[in-house]
PDB file of C-alpha atoms and ligand atoms in Angstrom:
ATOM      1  CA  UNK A   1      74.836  90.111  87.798  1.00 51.00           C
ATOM      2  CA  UNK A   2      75.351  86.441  86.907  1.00 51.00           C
ATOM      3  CA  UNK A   3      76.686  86.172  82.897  1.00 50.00           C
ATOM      4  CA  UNK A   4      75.937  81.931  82.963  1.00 56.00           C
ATOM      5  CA  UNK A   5      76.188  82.038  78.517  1.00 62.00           C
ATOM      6  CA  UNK A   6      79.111  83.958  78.383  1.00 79.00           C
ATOM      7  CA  UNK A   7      82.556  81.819  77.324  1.00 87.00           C
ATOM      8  CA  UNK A   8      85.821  82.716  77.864  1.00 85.00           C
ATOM      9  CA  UNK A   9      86.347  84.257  74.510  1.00 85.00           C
ATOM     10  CA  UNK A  10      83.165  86.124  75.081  1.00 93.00           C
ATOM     11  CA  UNK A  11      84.102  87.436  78.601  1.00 96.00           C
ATOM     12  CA  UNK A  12      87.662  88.725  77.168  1.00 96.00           C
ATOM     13  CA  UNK A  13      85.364  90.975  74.243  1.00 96.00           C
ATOM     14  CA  UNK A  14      83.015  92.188  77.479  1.00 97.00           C
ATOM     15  CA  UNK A  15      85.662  93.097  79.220  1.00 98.00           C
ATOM     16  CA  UNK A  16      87.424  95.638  76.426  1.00 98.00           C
ATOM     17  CA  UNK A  17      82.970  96.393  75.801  1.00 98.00           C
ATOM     18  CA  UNK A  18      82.847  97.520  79.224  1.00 98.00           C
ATOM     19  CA  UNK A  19      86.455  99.231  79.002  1.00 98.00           C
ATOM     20  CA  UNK A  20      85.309 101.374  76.025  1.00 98.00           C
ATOM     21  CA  UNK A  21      81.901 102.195  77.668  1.00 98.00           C
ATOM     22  CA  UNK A  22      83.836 103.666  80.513  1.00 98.00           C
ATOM     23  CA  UNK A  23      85.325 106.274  78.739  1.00 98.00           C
ATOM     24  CA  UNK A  24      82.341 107.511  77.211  1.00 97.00           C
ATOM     25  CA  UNK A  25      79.932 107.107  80.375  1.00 98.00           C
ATOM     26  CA  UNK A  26      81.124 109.314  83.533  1.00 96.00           C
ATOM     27  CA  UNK A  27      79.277 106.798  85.979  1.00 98.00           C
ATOM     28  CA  UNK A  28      80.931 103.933  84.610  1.00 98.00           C
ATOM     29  CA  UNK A  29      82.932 102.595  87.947  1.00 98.00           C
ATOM     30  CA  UNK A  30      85.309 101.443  85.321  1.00 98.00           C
ATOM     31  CA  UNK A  31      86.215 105.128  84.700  1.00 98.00           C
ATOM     32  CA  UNK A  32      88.424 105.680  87.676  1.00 98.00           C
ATOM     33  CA  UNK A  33      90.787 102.172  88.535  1.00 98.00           C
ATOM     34  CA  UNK A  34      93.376 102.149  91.184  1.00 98.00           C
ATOM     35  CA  UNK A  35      96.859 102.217  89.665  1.00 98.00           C
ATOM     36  CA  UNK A  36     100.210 100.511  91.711  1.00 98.00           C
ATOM     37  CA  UNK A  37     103.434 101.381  90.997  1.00 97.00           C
ATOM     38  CA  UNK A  38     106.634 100.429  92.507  1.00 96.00           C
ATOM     39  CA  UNK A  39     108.728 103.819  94.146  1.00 95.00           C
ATOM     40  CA  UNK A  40     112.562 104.461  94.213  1.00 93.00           C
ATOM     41  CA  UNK A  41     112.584 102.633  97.807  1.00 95.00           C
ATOM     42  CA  UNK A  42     110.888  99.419  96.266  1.00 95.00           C
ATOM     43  CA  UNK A  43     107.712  99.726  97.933  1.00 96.00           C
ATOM     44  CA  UNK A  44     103.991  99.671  96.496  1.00 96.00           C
ATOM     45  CA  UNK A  45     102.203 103.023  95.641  1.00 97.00           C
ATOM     46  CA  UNK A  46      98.527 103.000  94.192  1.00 98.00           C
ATOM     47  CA  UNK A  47      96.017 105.933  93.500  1.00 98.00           C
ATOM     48  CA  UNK A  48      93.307 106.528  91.621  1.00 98.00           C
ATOM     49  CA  UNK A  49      93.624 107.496  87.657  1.00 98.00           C
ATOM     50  CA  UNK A  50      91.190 108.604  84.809  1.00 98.00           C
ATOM     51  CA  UNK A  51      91.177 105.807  82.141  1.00 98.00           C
ATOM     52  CA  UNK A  52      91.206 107.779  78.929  1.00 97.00           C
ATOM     53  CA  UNK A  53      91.709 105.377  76.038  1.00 98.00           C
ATOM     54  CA  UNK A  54      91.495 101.938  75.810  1.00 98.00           C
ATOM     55  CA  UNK A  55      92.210  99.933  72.413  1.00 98.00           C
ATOM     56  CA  UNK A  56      90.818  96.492  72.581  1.00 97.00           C
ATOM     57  CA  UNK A  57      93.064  95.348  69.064  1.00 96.00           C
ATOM     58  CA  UNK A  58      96.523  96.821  70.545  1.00 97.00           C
ATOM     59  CA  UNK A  59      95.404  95.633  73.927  1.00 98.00           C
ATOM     60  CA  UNK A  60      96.340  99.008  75.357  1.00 98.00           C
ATOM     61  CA  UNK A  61      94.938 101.168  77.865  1.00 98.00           C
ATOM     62  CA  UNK A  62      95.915 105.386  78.787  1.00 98.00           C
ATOM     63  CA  UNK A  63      95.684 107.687  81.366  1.00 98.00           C
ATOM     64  CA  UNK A  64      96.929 111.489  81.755  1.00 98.00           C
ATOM     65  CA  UNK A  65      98.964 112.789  84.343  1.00 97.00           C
ATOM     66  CA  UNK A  66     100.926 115.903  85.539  1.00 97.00           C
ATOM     67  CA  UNK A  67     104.431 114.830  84.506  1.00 96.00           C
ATOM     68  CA  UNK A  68     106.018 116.185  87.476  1.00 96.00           C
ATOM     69  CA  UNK A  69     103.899 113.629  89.465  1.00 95.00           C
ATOM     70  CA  UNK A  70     105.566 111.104  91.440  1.00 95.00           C
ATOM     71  CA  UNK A  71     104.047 108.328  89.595  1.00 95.00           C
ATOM     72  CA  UNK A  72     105.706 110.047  86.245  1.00 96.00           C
ATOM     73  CA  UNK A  73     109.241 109.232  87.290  1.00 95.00           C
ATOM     74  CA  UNK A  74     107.992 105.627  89.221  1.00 95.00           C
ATOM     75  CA  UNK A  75     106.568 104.595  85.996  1.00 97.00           C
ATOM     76  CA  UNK A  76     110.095 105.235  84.315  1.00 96.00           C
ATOM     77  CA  UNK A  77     112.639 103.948  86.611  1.00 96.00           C
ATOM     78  CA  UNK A  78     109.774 100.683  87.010  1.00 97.00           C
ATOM     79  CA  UNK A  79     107.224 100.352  84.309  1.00 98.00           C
ATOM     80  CA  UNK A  80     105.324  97.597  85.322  1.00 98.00           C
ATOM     81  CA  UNK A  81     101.899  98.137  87.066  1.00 98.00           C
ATOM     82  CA  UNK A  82      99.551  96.593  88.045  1.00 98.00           C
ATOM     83  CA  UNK A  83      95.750  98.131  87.532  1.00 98.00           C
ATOM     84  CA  UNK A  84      92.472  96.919  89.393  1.00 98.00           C
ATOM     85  CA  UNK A  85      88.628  97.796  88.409  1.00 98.00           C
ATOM     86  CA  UNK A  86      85.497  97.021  90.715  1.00 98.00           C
ATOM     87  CA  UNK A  87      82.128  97.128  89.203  1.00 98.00           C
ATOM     88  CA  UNK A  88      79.487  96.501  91.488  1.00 98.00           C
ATOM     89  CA  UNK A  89      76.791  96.927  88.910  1.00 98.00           C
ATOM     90  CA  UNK A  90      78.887  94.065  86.997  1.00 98.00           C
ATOM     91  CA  UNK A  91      80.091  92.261  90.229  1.00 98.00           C
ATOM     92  CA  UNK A  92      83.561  92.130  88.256  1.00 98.00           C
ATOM     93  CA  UNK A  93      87.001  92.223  89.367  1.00 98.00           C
ATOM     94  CA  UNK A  94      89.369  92.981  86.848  1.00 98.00           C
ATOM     95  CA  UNK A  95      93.156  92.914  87.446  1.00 98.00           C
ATOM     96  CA  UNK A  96      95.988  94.043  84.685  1.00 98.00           C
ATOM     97  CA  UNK A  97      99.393  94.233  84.398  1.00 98.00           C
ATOM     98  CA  UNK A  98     101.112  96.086  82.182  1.00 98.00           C
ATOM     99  CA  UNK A  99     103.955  97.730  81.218  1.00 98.00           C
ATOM    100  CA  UNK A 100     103.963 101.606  80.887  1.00 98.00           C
ATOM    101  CA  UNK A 101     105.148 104.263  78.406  1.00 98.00           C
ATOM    102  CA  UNK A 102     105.627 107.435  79.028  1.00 98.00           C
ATOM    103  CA  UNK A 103     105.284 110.743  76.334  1.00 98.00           C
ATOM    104  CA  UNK A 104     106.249 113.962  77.723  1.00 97.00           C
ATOM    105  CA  UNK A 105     106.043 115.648  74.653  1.00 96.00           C
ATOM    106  CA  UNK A 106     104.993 115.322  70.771  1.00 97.00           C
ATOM    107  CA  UNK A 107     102.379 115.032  68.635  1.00 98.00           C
ATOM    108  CA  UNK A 108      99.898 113.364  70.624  1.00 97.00           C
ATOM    109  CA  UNK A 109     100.665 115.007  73.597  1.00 97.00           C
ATOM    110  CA  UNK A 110      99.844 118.556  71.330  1.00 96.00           C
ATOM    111  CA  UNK A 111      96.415 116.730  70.684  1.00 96.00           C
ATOM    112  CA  UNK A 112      95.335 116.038  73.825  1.00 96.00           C
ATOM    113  CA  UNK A 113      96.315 119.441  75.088  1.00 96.00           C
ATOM    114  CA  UNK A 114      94.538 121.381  72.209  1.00 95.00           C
ATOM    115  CA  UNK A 115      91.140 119.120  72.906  1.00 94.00           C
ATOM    116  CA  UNK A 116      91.231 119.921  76.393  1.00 93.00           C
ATOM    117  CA  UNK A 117      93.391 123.460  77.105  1.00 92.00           C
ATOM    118  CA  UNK A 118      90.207 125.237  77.207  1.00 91.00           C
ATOM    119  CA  UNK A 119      87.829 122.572  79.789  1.00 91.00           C
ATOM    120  CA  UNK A 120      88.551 122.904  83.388  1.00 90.00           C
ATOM    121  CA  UNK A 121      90.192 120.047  83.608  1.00 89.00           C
ATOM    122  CA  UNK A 122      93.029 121.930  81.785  1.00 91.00           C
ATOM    123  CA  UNK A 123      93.612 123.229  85.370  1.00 90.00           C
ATOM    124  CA  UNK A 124      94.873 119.541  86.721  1.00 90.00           C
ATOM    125  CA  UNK A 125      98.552 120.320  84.198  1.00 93.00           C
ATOM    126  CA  UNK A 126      98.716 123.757  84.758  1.00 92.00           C
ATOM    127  CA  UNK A 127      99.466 124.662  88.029  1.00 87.00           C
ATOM    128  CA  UNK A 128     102.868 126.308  89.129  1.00 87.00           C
ATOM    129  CA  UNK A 129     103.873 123.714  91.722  1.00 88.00           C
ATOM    130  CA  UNK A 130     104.823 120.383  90.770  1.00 88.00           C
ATOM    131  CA  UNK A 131     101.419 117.364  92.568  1.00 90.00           C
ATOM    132  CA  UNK A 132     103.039 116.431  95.715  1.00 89.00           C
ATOM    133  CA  UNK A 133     104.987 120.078  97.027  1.00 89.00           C
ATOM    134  CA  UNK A 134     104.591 121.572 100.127  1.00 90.00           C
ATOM    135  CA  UNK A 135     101.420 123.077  99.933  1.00 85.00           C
ATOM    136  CA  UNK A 136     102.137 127.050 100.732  1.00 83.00           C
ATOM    137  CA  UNK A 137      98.771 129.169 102.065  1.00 77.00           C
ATOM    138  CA  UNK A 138      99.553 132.622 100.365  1.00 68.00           C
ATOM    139  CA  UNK A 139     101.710 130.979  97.106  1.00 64.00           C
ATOM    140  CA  UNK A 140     100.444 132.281  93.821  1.00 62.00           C
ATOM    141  CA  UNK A 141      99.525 128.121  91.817  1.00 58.00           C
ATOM    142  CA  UNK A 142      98.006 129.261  88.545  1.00 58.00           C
ATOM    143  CA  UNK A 143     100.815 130.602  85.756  1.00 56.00           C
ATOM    144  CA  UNK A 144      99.385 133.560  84.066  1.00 47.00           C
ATOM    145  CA  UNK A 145      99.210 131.772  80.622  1.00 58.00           C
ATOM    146  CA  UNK A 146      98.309 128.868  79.603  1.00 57.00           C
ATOM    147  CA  UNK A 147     101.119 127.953  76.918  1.00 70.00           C
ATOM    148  CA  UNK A 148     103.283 126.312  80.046  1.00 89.00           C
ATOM    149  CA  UNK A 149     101.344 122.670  80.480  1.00 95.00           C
ATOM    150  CA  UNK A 150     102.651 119.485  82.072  1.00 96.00           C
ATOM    151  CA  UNK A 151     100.265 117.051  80.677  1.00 97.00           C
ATOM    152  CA  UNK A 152     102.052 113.208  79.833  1.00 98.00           C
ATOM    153  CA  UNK A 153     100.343 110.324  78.625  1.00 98.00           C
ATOM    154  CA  UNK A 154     101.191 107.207  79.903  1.00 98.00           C
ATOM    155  CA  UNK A 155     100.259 104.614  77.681  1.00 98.00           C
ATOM    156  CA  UNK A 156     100.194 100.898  79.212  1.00 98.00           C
ATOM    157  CA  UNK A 157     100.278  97.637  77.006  1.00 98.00           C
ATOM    158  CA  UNK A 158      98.351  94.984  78.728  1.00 98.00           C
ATOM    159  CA  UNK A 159      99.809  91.414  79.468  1.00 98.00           C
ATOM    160  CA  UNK A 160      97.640  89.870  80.748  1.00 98.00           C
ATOM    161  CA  UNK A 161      94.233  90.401  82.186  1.00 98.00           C
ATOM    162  CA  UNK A 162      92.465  88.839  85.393  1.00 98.00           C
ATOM    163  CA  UNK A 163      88.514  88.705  85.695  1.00 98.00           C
ATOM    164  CA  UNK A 164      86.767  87.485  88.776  1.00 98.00           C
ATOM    165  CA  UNK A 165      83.100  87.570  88.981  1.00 97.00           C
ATOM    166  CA  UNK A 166      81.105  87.097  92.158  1.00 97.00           C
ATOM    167  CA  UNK A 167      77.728  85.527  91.893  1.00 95.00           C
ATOM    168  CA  UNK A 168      75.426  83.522  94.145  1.00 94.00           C
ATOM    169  CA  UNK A 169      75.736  80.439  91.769  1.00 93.00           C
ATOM    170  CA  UNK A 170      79.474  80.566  91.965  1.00 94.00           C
ATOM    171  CA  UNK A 171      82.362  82.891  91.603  1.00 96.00           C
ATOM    172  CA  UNK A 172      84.360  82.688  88.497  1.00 96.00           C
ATOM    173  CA  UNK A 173      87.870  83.581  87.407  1.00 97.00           C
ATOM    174  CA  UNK A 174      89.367  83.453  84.447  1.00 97.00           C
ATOM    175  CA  UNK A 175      93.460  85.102  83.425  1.00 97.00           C
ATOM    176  CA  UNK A 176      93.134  86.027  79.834  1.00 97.00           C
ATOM    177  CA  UNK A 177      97.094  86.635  78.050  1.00 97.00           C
ATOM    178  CA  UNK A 178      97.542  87.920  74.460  1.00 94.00           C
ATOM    179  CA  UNK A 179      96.975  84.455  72.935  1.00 92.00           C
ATOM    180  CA  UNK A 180      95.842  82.340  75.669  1.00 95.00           C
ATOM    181  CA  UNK A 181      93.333  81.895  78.556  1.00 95.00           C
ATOM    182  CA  UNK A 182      92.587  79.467  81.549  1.00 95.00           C
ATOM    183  CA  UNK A 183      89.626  79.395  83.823  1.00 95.00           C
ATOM    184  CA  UNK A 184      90.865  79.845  87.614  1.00 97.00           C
ATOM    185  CA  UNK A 185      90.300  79.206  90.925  1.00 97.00           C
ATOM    186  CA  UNK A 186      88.632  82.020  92.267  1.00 97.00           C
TER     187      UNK A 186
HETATM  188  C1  FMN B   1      88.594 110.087  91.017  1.00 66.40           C
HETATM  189  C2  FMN B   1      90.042 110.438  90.858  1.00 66.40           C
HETATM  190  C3  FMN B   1      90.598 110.474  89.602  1.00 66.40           C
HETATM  191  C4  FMN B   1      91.942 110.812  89.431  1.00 66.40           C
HETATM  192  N1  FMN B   1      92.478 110.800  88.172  1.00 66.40           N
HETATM  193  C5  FMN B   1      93.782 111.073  88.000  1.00 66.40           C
HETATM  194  C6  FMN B   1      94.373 110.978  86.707  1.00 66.40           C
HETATM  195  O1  FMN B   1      93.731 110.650  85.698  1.00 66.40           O
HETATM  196  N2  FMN B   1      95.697 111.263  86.596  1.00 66.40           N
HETATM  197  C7  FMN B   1      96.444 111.617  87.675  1.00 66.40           C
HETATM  198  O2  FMN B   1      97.638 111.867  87.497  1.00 66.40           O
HETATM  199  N3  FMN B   1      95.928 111.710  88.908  1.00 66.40           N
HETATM  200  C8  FMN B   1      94.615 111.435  89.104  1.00 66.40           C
HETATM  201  N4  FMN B   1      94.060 111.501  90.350  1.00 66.40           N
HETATM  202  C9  FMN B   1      94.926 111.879  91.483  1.00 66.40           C
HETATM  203  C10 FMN B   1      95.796 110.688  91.874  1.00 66.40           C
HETATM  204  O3  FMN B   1      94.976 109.694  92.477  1.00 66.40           O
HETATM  205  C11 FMN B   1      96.932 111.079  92.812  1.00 66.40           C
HETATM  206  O4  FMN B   1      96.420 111.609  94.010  1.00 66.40           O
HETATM  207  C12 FMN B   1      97.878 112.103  92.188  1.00 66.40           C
HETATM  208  O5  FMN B   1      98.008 111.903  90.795  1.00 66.40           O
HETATM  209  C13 FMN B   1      99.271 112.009  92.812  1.00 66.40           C
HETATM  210  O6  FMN B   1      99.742 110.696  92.635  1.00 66.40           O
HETATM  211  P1  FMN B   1     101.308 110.323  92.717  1.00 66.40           P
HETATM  212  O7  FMN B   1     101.835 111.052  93.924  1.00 66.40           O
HETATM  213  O8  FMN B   1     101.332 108.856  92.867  1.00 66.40           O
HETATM  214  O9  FMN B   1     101.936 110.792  91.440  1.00 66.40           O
HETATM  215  C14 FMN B   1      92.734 111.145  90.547  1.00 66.40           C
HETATM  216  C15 FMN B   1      92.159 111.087  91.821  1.00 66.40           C
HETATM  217  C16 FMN B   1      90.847 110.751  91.967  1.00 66.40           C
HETATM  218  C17 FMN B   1      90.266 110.706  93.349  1.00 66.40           C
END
């Protein structure tokens, strides 16, 4: 989809637009971005995560995860990542790096668990065996209770952002930071 009216400023409000949207619409291929990390050895790691909040104003972004996951401890002996979204639909690219917090436990942890303890995705921080064990055939994974969760929220402040659209009249690029933007070569 070619976007020929929109100016930088404009593209940087689409972007969060299309950021919000994904949280509320499952199909959005926003939803799911790949997330890199740096590990203990130094080297890259990158899966997929859920994005789960994303405030335009703080220019933050969250995602959940088990916080016995690998990427838990990455993110806090290295919190910079990098994230990167592909919408087809759009034809965007967007690359962000940011710098990650981690919350184990507190108040907004205790929200998130009480809105979702009872949907099956409650399953994905509940399960005996830390992501990433040995996987054991005839080992019991599901505690008896559901009191014992490991959900974190890692909450990532976003320094700058990197759009790239493809279209037949010419690719565009543009690095937006906090304050500042400049048009790129794509
Ligand atoms: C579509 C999709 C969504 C996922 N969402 C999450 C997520 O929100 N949080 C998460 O911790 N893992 C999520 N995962 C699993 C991760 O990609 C990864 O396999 C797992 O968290 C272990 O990663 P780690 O070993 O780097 O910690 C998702 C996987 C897929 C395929």
């Amino acid at each position: 989809m070619d976007t020929p009216l929109l100016t930088a400023p404009d593209i940087r409000q689409r972007i969060w637009q299309e950021l919000q949207r994904a949280l509320q619409d499952r199909h959005h291929e926003w939803r799911t971005p790949v997330l890199a990390t740096v590990n203990a050895d130094g080297l890259p790691q990158a899966r997929t995560v859920v994005l789960r909040h994303a405030d335009a104003r703080q220019a933050t972004l969250q995602f959940f995860t088990d916080k016995r996951s690998p990427k838990f401890a990455e993110l806090e002996a290295a919190p910079s990542v990098a994230l990167v979204f592909w919408s087809k639909r759009l034809s965007w690219q967007l690359r962000i790096q940011a710098t990650a917090t981690l919350q184990r436990s507190g108040p907004d942890v205790d929200a998130v668990w009480t809105r979702i303890s009872q949907s099956p995705a409650a399953g994905d921080y509940l399960s005996a065996k830390a992501p990433g064990d040995v996987w054991e055939e005839d080992a019991s994974d599901t505690p008896s209770d559901n009191t014992q969760h490991f959900l974190g929220i890692v909450t990532l402040r976003v320094q700058n952002l990197d759009w790239l659209e493809l279209a037949r009249t010419g690719h565009r690029r543009a690095v937006f930071t906090a304050d500042q933007w400049e048009w790129r070569v794509p």
